[in-house]
PDB file of C-alpha atoms in Angstrom:
ATOM      1  CA  MET A   1      39.831 -77.380 112.559  1.00 91.00           C
ATOM      2  CA  LEU A   2      38.049 -76.338 109.315  1.00 97.00           C
ATOM      3  CA  ILE A   3      34.339 -77.118 109.904  1.00 98.00           C
ATOM      4  CA  GLY A   4      31.446 -75.859 107.978  1.00 98.00           C
ATOM      5  CA  ALA A   5      28.040 -76.597 106.562  1.00 98.00           C
ATOM      6  CA  ASN A   6      25.951 -76.434 103.322  1.00 97.00           C
ATOM      7  CA  VAL A   7      24.442 -72.754 103.115  1.00 97.00           C
ATOM      8  CA  SER A   8      22.338 -70.967 100.724  1.00 94.00           C
ATOM      9  CA  LEU A   9      23.890 -68.975  97.785  1.00 91.00           C
ATOM     10  CA  SER A  10      20.441 -67.660  96.586  1.00 84.00           C
ATOM     11  CA  GLY A  11      18.192 -64.474  96.712  1.00 88.00           C
ATOM     12  CA  ASP A  12      19.594 -61.187  96.413  1.00 92.00           C
ATOM     13  CA  LYS A  13      22.775 -61.637  98.729  1.00 96.00           C
ATOM     14  CA  MET A  14      24.131 -64.613  96.949  1.00 96.00           C
ATOM     15  CA  LEU A  15      27.838 -65.248  97.860  1.00 97.00           C
ATOM     16  CA  LEU A  16      27.478 -62.421 100.691  1.00 97.00           C
ATOM     17  CA  GLY A  17      24.601 -64.139 102.108  1.00 97.00           C
ATOM     18  CA  ALA A  18      26.186 -67.522 102.217  1.00 97.00           C
ATOM     19  CA  ALA A  19      29.189 -66.065 103.918  1.00 98.00           C
ATOM     20  CA  GLU A  20      26.808 -64.528 106.544  1.00 98.00           C
ATOM     21  CA  GLN A  21      24.960 -67.802 107.046  1.00 97.00           C
ATOM     22  CA  ALA A  22      28.384 -69.652 107.655  1.00 98.00           C
ATOM     23  CA  HIS A  23      29.497 -66.823 109.958  1.00 98.00           C
ATOM     24  CA  THR A  24      26.332 -67.284 112.074  1.00 98.00           C
ATOM     25  CA  TYR A  25      27.058 -70.974 112.566  1.00 98.00           C
ATOM     26  CA  GLY A  26      30.461 -70.338 113.859  1.00 98.00           C
ATOM     27  CA  ALA A  27      32.093 -72.053 110.727  1.00 98.00           C
ATOM     28  CA  SER A  28      35.593 -71.806 109.252  1.00 98.00           C
ATOM     29  CA  THR A  29      34.513 -73.076 105.979  1.00 98.00           C
ATOM     30  CA  LEU A  30      31.383 -73.498 103.779  1.00 98.00           C
ATOM     31  CA  GLN A  31      29.770 -75.216 100.922  1.00 98.00           C
ATOM     32  CA  ALA A  32      26.885 -74.040  98.646  1.00 98.00           C
ATOM     33  CA  TYR A  33      25.288 -74.836  95.218  1.00 96.00           C
ATOM     34  CA  ILE A  34      25.284 -72.037  92.771  1.00 94.00           C
ATOM     35  CA  GLY A  35      21.758 -72.771  91.830  1.00 89.00           C
ATOM     36  CA  ALA A  36      19.336 -75.472  92.765  1.00 83.00           C
ATOM     37  CA  PRO A  37      20.853 -78.851  92.446  1.00 80.00           C
ATOM     38  CA  GLN A  38      17.601 -80.292  90.730  1.00 80.00           C
ATOM     39  CA  ASN A  39      17.619 -77.791  87.810  1.00 84.00           C
ATOM     40  CA  THR A  40      19.744 -75.588  85.527  1.00 84.00           C
ATOM     41  CA  ARG A  41      18.417 -72.223  86.230  1.00 87.00           C
ATOM     42  CA  ARG A  42      21.361 -69.878  86.971  1.00 92.00           C
ATOM     43  CA  LYS A  43      21.970 -66.294  87.829  1.00 91.00           C
ATOM     44  CA  PRO A  44      24.496 -64.369  85.752  1.00 94.00           C
ATOM     45  CA  ILE A  45      27.908 -64.161  87.380  1.00 95.00           C
ATOM     46  CA  GLU A  46      27.900 -60.323  87.627  1.00 95.00           C
ATOM     47  CA  ALA A  47      24.748 -60.877  89.941  1.00 95.00           C
ATOM     48  CA  MET A  48      26.520 -63.085  92.424  1.00 96.00           C
ATOM     49  CA  ARG A  49      27.900 -60.266  94.608  1.00 97.00           C
ATOM     50  CA  ILE A  50      31.422 -62.175  94.513  1.00 98.00           C
ATOM     51  CA  ASP A  51      33.526 -59.109  95.619  1.00 98.00           C
ATOM     52  CA  GLU A  52      31.443 -58.651  98.724  1.00 98.00           C
ATOM     53  CA  GLY A  53      31.148 -62.303  99.516  1.00 98.00           C
ATOM     54  CA  LEU A  54      34.911 -62.691  99.338  1.00 98.00           C
ATOM     55  CA  ALA A  55      35.522 -59.648 101.392  1.00 98.00           C
ATOM     56  CA  ALA A  56      33.137 -60.779 104.181  1.00 98.00           C
ATOM     57  CA  MET A  57      34.731 -64.368 103.973  1.00 98.00           C
ATOM     58  CA  ALA A  58      38.114 -62.846 104.691  1.00 98.00           C
ATOM     59  CA  GLU A  59      36.833 -60.706 107.351  1.00 98.00           C
ATOM     60  CA  TRP A  60      35.208 -63.725 109.272  1.00 98.00           C
ATOM     61  CA  GLN A  61      38.307 -66.160 108.404  1.00 98.00           C
ATOM     62  CA  LEU A  62      36.125 -68.353 106.249  1.00 98.00           C
ATOM     63  CA  SER A  63      38.324 -70.285 103.758  1.00 98.00           C
ATOM     64  CA  HIS A  64      38.196 -73.277 101.398  1.00 98.00           C
ATOM     65  CA  LEU A  65      34.646 -72.457  99.726  1.00 98.00           C
ATOM     66  CA  VAL A  66      33.171 -75.503  98.488  1.00 98.00           C
ATOM     67  CA  ILE A  67      30.792 -75.298  95.388  1.00 98.00           C
ATOM     68  CA  HIS A  68      28.749 -78.446  94.924  1.00 97.00           C
ATOM     69  CA  ALA A  69      27.951 -79.795  91.377  1.00 95.00           C
ATOM     70  CA  PRO A  70      24.196 -80.039  90.738  1.00 91.00           C
ATOM     71  CA  TYR A  71      22.464 -83.608  90.904  1.00 87.00           C
ATOM     72  CA  ILE A  72      20.899 -82.992  87.447  1.00 86.00           C
ATOM     73  CA  ILE A  73      24.135 -83.844  85.760  1.00 88.00           C
ATOM     74  CA  ASN A  74      24.667 -87.537  84.713  1.00 94.00           C
ATOM     75  CA  LEU A  75      27.744 -88.105  82.775  1.00 95.00           C
ATOM     76  CA  GLY A  76      27.391 -91.851  83.406  1.00 95.00           C
ATOM     77  CA  ASN A  77      24.191 -92.386  81.200  1.00 93.00           C
ATOM     78  CA  THR A  78      24.848 -94.254  78.031  1.00 92.00           C
ATOM     79  CA  LYS A  79      21.105 -95.114  77.430  1.00 90.00           C
ATOM     80  CA  LYS A  80      20.560 -91.417  76.523  1.00 91.00           C
ATOM     81  CA  PRO A  81      23.262 -90.061  74.304  1.00 89.00           C
ATOM     82  CA  GLU A  82      21.211 -87.074  73.244  1.00 90.00           C
ATOM     83  CA  ASN A  83      21.719 -85.689  76.670  1.00 91.00           C
ATOM     84  CA  PHE A  84      25.325 -86.248  77.025  1.00 93.00           C
ATOM     85  CA  GLU A  85      26.518 -82.920  75.177  1.00 93.00           C
ATOM     86  CA  PHE A  86      24.223 -80.704  77.124  1.00 92.00           C
ATOM     87  CA  ALA A  87      25.395 -82.519  80.356  1.00 93.00           C
ATOM     88  CA  VAL A  88      29.003 -81.564  79.348  1.00 96.00           C
ATOM     89  CA  GLN A  89      28.348 -77.937  78.317  1.00 95.00           C
ATOM     90  CA  PHE A  90      26.355 -77.423  81.448  1.00 94.00           C
ATOM     91  CA  MET A  91      29.107 -78.871  83.811  1.00 96.00           C
ATOM     92  CA  ARG A  92      31.815 -76.788  81.983  1.00 96.00           C
ATOM     93  CA  ALA A  93      29.737 -73.716  82.529  1.00 95.00           C
ATOM     94  CA  GLU A  94      29.293 -74.800  86.456  1.00 96.00           C
ATOM     95  CA  VAL A  95      33.169 -75.029  86.608  1.00 97.00           C
ATOM     96  CA  ASN A  96      33.448 -71.537  85.150  1.00 97.00           C
ATOM     97  CA  ARG A  97      30.974 -70.075  87.805  1.00 97.00           C
ATOM     98  CA  ALA A  98      32.916 -71.997  90.431  1.00 97.00           C
ATOM     99  CA  ASP A  99      36.177 -70.539  89.262  1.00 98.00           C
ATOM    100  CA  ALA A 100      34.378 -66.889  89.367  1.00 98.00           C
ATOM    101  CA  VAL A 101      33.648 -67.389  92.975  1.00 97.00           C
ATOM    102  CA  HIS A 102      37.116 -68.661  93.738  1.00 98.00           C
ATOM    103  CA  ALA A 103      35.965 -71.913  94.891  1.00 98.00           C
ATOM    104  CA  TYR A 104      38.549 -74.547  96.326  1.00 97.00           C
ATOM    105  CA  THR A 105      36.815 -77.692  94.959  1.00 98.00           C
ATOM    106  CA  MET A 106      33.540 -79.178  93.706  1.00 98.00           C
ATOM    107  CA  PRO A 107      32.100 -82.144  94.926  1.00 98.00           C
ATOM    108  CA  PHE A 108      30.508 -83.917  92.044  1.00 98.00           C
ATOM    109  CA  HIS A 109      28.299 -87.225  91.940  1.00 97.00           C
ATOM    110  CA  PRO A 110      29.830 -89.389  89.429  1.00 96.00           C
ATOM    111  CA  GLY A 111      26.412 -90.423  88.102  1.00 95.00           C
ATOM    112  CA  ALA A 112      24.480 -93.630  87.361  1.00 96.00           C
ATOM    113  CA  HIS A 113      24.938 -96.181  84.591  1.00 96.00           C
ATOM    114  CA  VAL A 114      21.077 -96.712  84.421  1.00 94.00           C
ATOM    115  CA  GLY A 115      21.271-100.416  83.517  1.00 95.00           C
ATOM    116  CA  ALA A 116      24.263-100.331  81.174  1.00 94.00           C
ATOM    117  CA  GLY A 117      26.519-101.771  83.704  1.00 96.00           C
ATOM    118  CA  ALA A 118      29.024-100.175  85.845  1.00 96.00           C
ATOM    119  CA  GLN A 119      31.906-100.489  83.369  1.00 97.00           C
ATOM    120  CA  ALA A 120      30.129 -98.776  80.647  1.00 96.00           C
ATOM    121  CA  GLY A 121      28.916 -96.082  83.268  1.00 97.00           C
ATOM    122  CA  ILE A 122      32.531 -95.495  84.309  1.00 98.00           C
ATOM    123  CA  GLU A 123      33.826 -95.326  80.836  1.00 98.00           C
ATOM    124  CA  GLN A 124      31.100 -92.575  80.107  1.00 97.00           C
ATOM    125  CA  VAL A 125      32.036 -90.626  83.035  1.00 98.00           C
ATOM    126  CA  ILE A 126      35.659 -90.497  82.092  1.00 98.00           C
ATOM    127  CA  LYS A 127      34.675 -89.411  78.545  1.00 98.00           C
ATOM    128  CA  GLY A 128      32.485 -86.554  79.811  1.00 97.00           C
ATOM    129  CA  LEU A 129      35.077 -85.459  82.442  1.00 98.00           C
ATOM    130  CA  ASN A 130      37.694 -85.346  79.718  1.00 98.00           C
ATOM    131  CA  GLN A 131      35.446 -82.761  77.792  1.00 98.00           C
ATOM    132  CA  VAL A 132      34.511 -80.846  80.826  1.00 98.00           C
ATOM    133  CA  ILE A 133      37.869 -80.293  82.263  1.00 98.00           C
ATOM    134  CA  GLN A 134      40.053 -77.581  80.845  1.00 95.00           C
ATOM    135  CA  PRO A 135      43.981 -77.372  81.803  1.00 95.00           C
ATOM    136  CA  ASP A 136      43.389 -73.763  82.910  1.00 96.00           C
ATOM    137  CA  GLN A 137      40.677 -74.134  85.203  1.00 97.00           C
ATOM    138  CA  ASN A 138      41.490 -73.501  89.005  1.00 98.00           C
ATOM    139  CA  VAL A 139      38.747 -75.318  90.965  1.00 98.00           C
ATOM    140  CA  THR A 140      39.030 -79.178  91.026  1.00 98.00           C
ATOM    141  CA  ILE A 141      36.367 -81.754  90.553  1.00 98.00           C
ATOM    142  CA  ALA A 142      35.866 -83.825  93.698  1.00 98.00           C
ATOM    143  CA  LEU A 143      34.392 -87.252  92.884  1.00 98.00           C
ATOM    144  CA  GLU A 144      32.228 -88.043  95.537  1.00 98.00           C
ATOM    145  CA  THR A 145      31.793 -91.527  97.341  1.00 98.00           C
ATOM    146  CA  MET A 146      28.373 -92.847  97.060  1.00 98.00           C
ATOM    147  CA  ALA A 147      26.184 -95.121  98.707  1.00 97.00           C
ATOM    148  CA  GLY A 148      25.370 -97.556  96.023  1.00 96.00           C
ATOM    149  CA  LYS A 149      21.560 -97.167  95.714  1.00 95.00           C
ATOM    150  CA  GLY A 150      20.104 -97.938  92.171  1.00 95.00           C
ATOM    151  CA  THR A 151      22.881 -97.934  89.771  1.00 96.00           C
ATOM    152  CA  GLU A 152      24.903 -95.271  91.152  1.00 97.00           C
ATOM    153  CA  LEU A 153      28.585 -95.100  90.171  1.00 97.00           C
ATOM    154  CA  GLY A 154      31.505 -94.414  92.591  1.00 97.00           C
ATOM    155  CA  ARG A 155      30.176 -96.683  95.568  1.00 97.00           C
ATOM    156  CA  THR A 156      33.729 -98.322  95.956  1.00 98.00           C
ATOM    157  CA  PHE A 157      37.132 -96.634  96.111  1.00 98.00           C
ATOM    158  CA  GLU A 158      38.035 -99.035  93.222  1.00 98.00           C
ATOM    159  CA  GLU A 159      35.426 -97.366  91.065  1.00 98.00           C
ATOM    160  CA  LEU A 160      36.577 -93.984  91.951  1.00 98.00           C
ATOM    161  CA  ALA A 161      40.289 -94.915  91.270  1.00 98.00           C
ATOM    162  CA  GLN A 162      39.464 -96.064  87.904  1.00 98.00           C
ATOM    163  CA  ILE A 163      37.688 -92.850  86.890  1.00 98.00           C
ATOM    164  CA  LEU A 164      40.805 -90.794  88.334  1.00 98.00           C
ATOM    165  CA  ASP A 165      43.007 -93.003  86.191  1.00 98.00           C
ATOM    166  CA  GLY A 166      41.331 -92.324  82.881  1.00 98.00           C
ATOM    167  CA  VAL A 167      40.968 -88.490  83.322  1.00 98.00           C
ATOM    168  CA  GLN A 168      43.605 -86.692  81.132  1.00 98.00           C
ATOM    169  CA  HIS A 169      44.039 -83.888  83.579  1.00 97.00           C
ATOM    170  CA  ASN A 170      44.322 -85.673  86.596  1.00 95.00           C
ATOM    171  CA  ASP A 171      45.468 -82.838  88.692  1.00 97.00           C
ATOM    172  CA  LYS A 172      42.169 -81.239  88.239  1.00 98.00           C
ATOM    173  CA  VAL A 173      40.429 -84.443  89.800  1.00 98.00           C
ATOM    174  CA  MET A 174      39.969 -84.890  93.525  1.00 98.00           C
ATOM    175  CA  VAL A 175      37.512 -87.211  95.955  1.00 98.00           C
ATOM    176  CA  THR A 176      34.919 -86.106  98.433  1.00 98.00           C
ATOM    177  CA  LEU A 177      34.658 -88.685 101.327  1.00 98.00           C
ATOM    178  CA  ASP A 178      31.293 -88.840 102.677  1.00 98.00           C
ATOM    179  CA  THR A 179      30.697 -90.533 105.731  1.00 98.00           C
ATOM    180  CA  CYS A 180      26.962 -91.646 105.444  1.00 98.00           C
ATOM    181  CA  HIS A 181      27.692 -92.692 101.886  1.00 98.00           C
ATOM    182  CA  ILE A 182      30.645 -94.957 102.667  1.00 98.00           C
ATOM    183  CA  ASN A 183      28.744 -96.235 105.836  1.00 98.00           C
ATOM    184  CA  ASP A 184      25.808 -97.130 103.704  1.00 98.00           C
ATOM    185  CA  ALA A 185      28.100 -98.497 100.807  1.00 98.00           C
ATOM    186  CA  GLY A 186      29.286-101.068 103.435  1.00 98.00           C
ATOM    187  CA  TYR A 187      32.664 -99.534 104.610  1.00 98.00           C
ATOM    188  CA  PRO A 188      33.027-100.059 108.444  1.00 98.00           C
ATOM    189  CA  VAL A 189      33.187 -96.469 109.161  1.00 98.00           C
ATOM    190  CA  VAL A 190      32.163 -97.123 112.982  1.00 98.00           C
ATOM    191  CA  ASP A 191      34.285-100.124 113.887  1.00 98.00           C
ATOM    192  CA  ASP A 192      37.497 -99.276 111.741  1.00 98.00           C
ATOM    193  CA  PHE A 193      37.638 -95.620 110.180  1.00 98.00           C
ATOM    194  CA  ASP A 194      41.359 -95.865 110.528  1.00 98.00           C
ATOM    195  CA  GLY A 195      41.322 -99.002 108.413  1.00 98.00           C
ATOM    196  CA  VAL A 196      38.832 -97.289 105.856  1.00 98.00           C
ATOM    197  CA  LEU A 197      41.338 -94.429 105.494  1.00 98.00           C
ATOM    198  CA  ASN A 198      44.221 -96.791 105.009  1.00 98.00           C
ATOM    199  CA  THR A 199      42.364 -98.403 102.150  1.00 98.00           C
ATOM    200  CA  PHE A 200      41.470 -95.222 100.830  1.00 98.00           C
ATOM    201  CA  ASP A 201      45.218 -94.135 100.906  1.00 98.00           C
ATOM    202  CA  HIS A 202      46.252 -97.391  99.053  1.00 98.00           C
ATOM    203  CA  MET A 203      43.620 -97.433  96.584  1.00 98.00           C
ATOM    204  CA  ILE A 204      43.374 -93.585  95.696  1.00 98.00           C
ATOM    205  CA  GLY A 205      45.918 -91.668  97.825  1.00 98.00           C
ATOM    206  CA  LEU A 206      45.177 -89.202 100.729  1.00 98.00           C
ATOM    207  CA  ASP A 207      46.695 -86.422  98.635  1.00 98.00           C
ATOM    208  CA  LYS A 208      43.548 -86.700  96.567  1.00 98.00           C
ATOM    209  CA  LEU A 209      41.085 -86.140  99.331  1.00 98.00           C
ATOM    210  CA  ALA A 210      39.701 -82.604  98.871  1.00 98.00           C
ATOM    211  CA  VAL A 211      36.868 -82.606 101.291  1.00 98.00           C
ATOM    212  CA  VAL A 212      34.825 -84.727 103.849  1.00 98.00           C
ATOM    213  CA  HIS A 213      30.986 -84.631 104.187  1.00 98.00           C
ATOM    214  CA  LEU A 214      30.604 -85.194 107.767  1.00 98.00           C
ATOM    215  CA  ASN A 215      27.138 -86.738 108.148  1.00 98.00           C
ATOM    216  CA  ASP A 216      25.472 -89.280 110.155  1.00 98.00           C
ATOM    217  CA  SER A 217      23.522 -92.142 108.737  1.00 98.00           C
ATOM    218  CA  LYS A 218      19.803 -93.251 109.297  1.00 98.00           C
ATOM    219  CA  ASN A 219      20.763 -96.632 108.168  1.00 97.00           C
ATOM    220  CA  PRO A 220      23.225 -99.489 109.176  1.00 98.00           C
ATOM    221  CA  GLN A 221      26.429-100.058 107.342  1.00 98.00           C
ATOM    222  CA  GLY A 222      25.838-101.426 103.726  1.00 98.00           C
ATOM    223  CA  SER A 223      22.270-100.736 103.548  1.00 98.00           C
ATOM    224  CA  HIS A 224      22.723 -98.486 100.250  1.00 97.00           C
ATOM    225  CA  LYS A 225      20.330 -96.221 101.253  1.00 95.00           C
ATOM    226  CA  ASP A 226      21.854 -92.721 101.452  1.00 95.00           C
ATOM    227  CA  ARG A 227      19.680 -91.128 104.342  1.00 97.00           C
ATOM    228  CA  HIS A 228      21.638 -88.466 106.352  1.00 98.00           C
ATOM    229  CA  ALA A 229      21.120 -88.126 110.056  1.00 98.00           C
ATOM    230  CA  ASN A 230      21.959 -85.394 112.463  1.00 98.00           C
ATOM    231  CA  ILE A 231      25.363 -85.590 114.006  1.00 98.00           C
ATOM    232  CA  GLY A 232      24.871 -88.049 116.939  1.00 98.00           C
ATOM    233  CA  PHE A 233      21.421 -89.112 115.962  1.00 98.00           C
ATOM    234  CA  GLY A 234      22.365 -91.807 113.482  1.00 98.00           C
ATOM    235  CA  THR A 235      24.009 -95.335 113.259  1.00 98.00           C
ATOM    236  CA  ILE A 236      27.568 -93.644 113.066  1.00 98.00           C
ATOM    237  CA  GLY A 237      27.178 -91.755 116.203  1.00 98.00           C
ATOM    238  CA  PHE A 238      28.816 -88.582 117.701  1.00 98.00           C
ATOM    239  CA  GLU A 239      31.882 -90.358 118.902  1.00 98.00           C
ATOM    240  CA  VAL A 240      33.089 -91.575 115.517  1.00 98.00           C
ATOM    241  CA  LEU A 241      32.129 -88.435 113.717  1.00 98.00           C
ATOM    242  CA  ASN A 242      33.698 -86.298 116.391  1.00 98.00           C
ATOM    243  CA  ARG A 243      37.039 -88.290 115.940  1.00 98.00           C
ATOM    244  CA  ILE A 244      36.972 -88.078 112.158  1.00 98.00           C
ATOM    245  CA  ALA A 245      36.462 -84.372 112.508  1.00 98.00           C
ATOM    246  CA  HIS A 246      39.553 -84.139 114.580  1.00 98.00           C
ATOM    247  CA  HIS A 247      41.607 -87.017 112.673  1.00 98.00           C
ATOM    248  CA  PRO A 248      45.138 -86.190 112.781  1.00 97.00           C
ATOM    249  CA  ALA A 249      45.823 -87.182 109.026  1.00 97.00           C
ATOM    250  CA  LEU A 250      42.991 -84.886 108.077  1.00 98.00           C
ATOM    251  CA  PRO A 251      43.685 -81.432 109.701  1.00 96.00           C
ATOM    252  CA  ALA A 252      43.621 -79.399 106.358  1.00 95.00           C
ATOM    253  CA  ILE A 253      40.755 -81.032 104.986  1.00 98.00           C
ATOM    254  CA  PRO A 254      37.553 -79.297 105.074  1.00 98.00           C
ATOM    255  CA  LYS A 255      34.619 -81.122 106.799  1.00 98.00           C
ATOM    256  CA  ILE A 256      31.172 -79.972 105.479  1.00 98.00           C
ATOM    257  CA  LEU A 257      28.044 -80.740 107.523  1.00 98.00           C
ATOM    258  CA  GLU A 258      24.828 -81.766 105.040  1.00 98.00           C
ATOM    259  CA  THR A 259      22.741 -82.950 108.141  1.00 98.00           C
ATOM    260  CA  PRO A 260      18.825 -82.437 107.847  1.00 97.00           C
ATOM    261  CA  PHE A 261      16.803 -79.366 109.022  1.00 97.00           C
ATOM    262  CA  VAL A 262      14.935 -80.144 112.133  1.00 96.00           C
ATOM    263  CA  GLY A 263      11.483 -79.403 113.489  1.00 93.00           C
ATOM    264  CA  THR A 264       7.907 -80.791 112.989  1.00 87.00           C
ATOM    265  CA  THR A 265       6.451 -77.610 111.418  1.00 87.00           C
ATOM    266  CA  LYS A 266       7.729 -75.392 108.672  1.00 88.00           C
ATOM    267  CA  PRO A 267       9.876 -73.391 108.571  1.00 89.00           C
ATOM    268  CA  GLN A 268      12.370 -76.021 109.815  1.00 94.00           C
ATOM    269  CA  HIS A 269      15.463 -75.097 111.735  1.00 95.00           C
ATOM    270  CA  PRO A 270      19.022 -75.614 110.494  1.00 97.00           C
ATOM    271  CA  PRO A 271      21.136 -77.713 113.049  1.00 98.00           C
ATOM    272  CA  TYR A 272      24.434 -76.299 111.984  1.00 98.00           C
ATOM    273  CA  GLY A 273      25.280 -73.776 114.611  1.00 98.00           C
ATOM    274  CA  ILE A 274      24.513 -76.368 117.418  1.00 98.00           C
ATOM    275  CA  GLU A 275      26.330 -79.399 115.431  1.00 98.00           C
ATOM    276  CA  ILE A 276      29.497 -77.347 114.737  1.00 98.00           C
ATOM    277  CA  ASN A 277      29.806 -76.285 118.343  1.00 98.00           C
ATOM    278  CA  TRP A 278      29.633 -79.746 119.548  1.00 98.00           C
ATOM    279  CA  LEU A 279      32.300 -80.706 117.194  1.00 98.00           C
ATOM    280  CA  LYS A 280      34.463 -77.797 118.136  1.00 98.00           C
ATOM    281  CA  THR A 281      34.042 -78.344 121.937  1.00 98.00           C
ATOM    282  CA  GLN A 282      33.886 -82.163 121.433  1.00 98.00           C
ATOM    283  CA  GLN A 283      30.794 -81.972 123.724  1.00 98.00           C
ATOM    284  CA  PHE A 284      27.540 -83.787 122.691  1.00 98.00           C
ATOM    285  CA  VAL A 285      24.419 -82.236 124.046  1.00 98.00           C
ATOM    286  CA  PRO A 286      21.627 -83.870 122.269  1.00 97.00           C
ATOM    287  CA  ALA A 287      18.962 -81.727 124.313  1.00 97.00           C
ATOM    288  CA  GLU A 288      20.114 -78.620 122.447  1.00 97.00           C
ATOM    289  CA  LEU A 289      18.939 -80.008 119.247  1.00 97.00           C
ATOM    290  CA  GLU A 290      16.008 -81.960 120.520  1.00 95.00           C
ATOM    291  CA  ALA A 291      14.464 -78.782 121.745  1.00 93.00           C
ATOM    292  CA  LEU A 292      14.402 -77.509 118.113  1.00 91.00           C
ATOM    293  CA  MET A 293      12.691 -80.894 116.797  1.00 88.00           C
ATOM    294  CA  ASP A 294       9.310 -80.365 118.477  1.00 75.00           C
TER     295      ASP A 294
END
């Protein structure tokens, strides 16, 4: 099982530090942001300790490095056309950085239409991706399923399929399936995940699924909230998420945890070593995490 978590690619150690974190969690894969997702400040590629990081990943049998695109990019915004060119150029540079660290795929929030309507937003995302994607890039861009809060795009498989169909270099575009997001978007993750996966296969195709974000949800199905919960502490529950982690149709798909840090005082504690162990052993021991929450 390819199981991992979101780790930090920052400080002096950069990719080496991210690999070290993932290894301490008992992970077999990992996800990181190249820089803070809320801003565009980035270190030069030569400062990212790529060779050391890749060597450590090989030593610890960490594969399928996932680099998440920043939230600050909104290719779906037609209301501020003056920002479009910057968004395209920054996203293209982020793809180049992801290629430099040998990333497998790049989850990407499609953006929001900010009141212009879903169709206008989708067409703008397609326009942007067709300018961002280069035929010689290695990393794929994995459009993420969204919860549908506000004017978010990508809250249905149909919207994602429309974007995929409009991208010229279609082989460079994949999909990220987030369990919290699709639950909050209204898909019956708890009662019929096999049916959800079948719908995804018919609308998009399982061959387009690059990564699963394995998150519990603090909210009920269809809430359109997007608030992640720790594994087994939300409305989806450990049994369902464990079944998804071990699903026979998804053995080669990396599963990435993006669950909240825990604790009432700072610094809070990462839950990933505990949650990954639960999923590897298929044994849910809530007291192990509850001890860190006090």
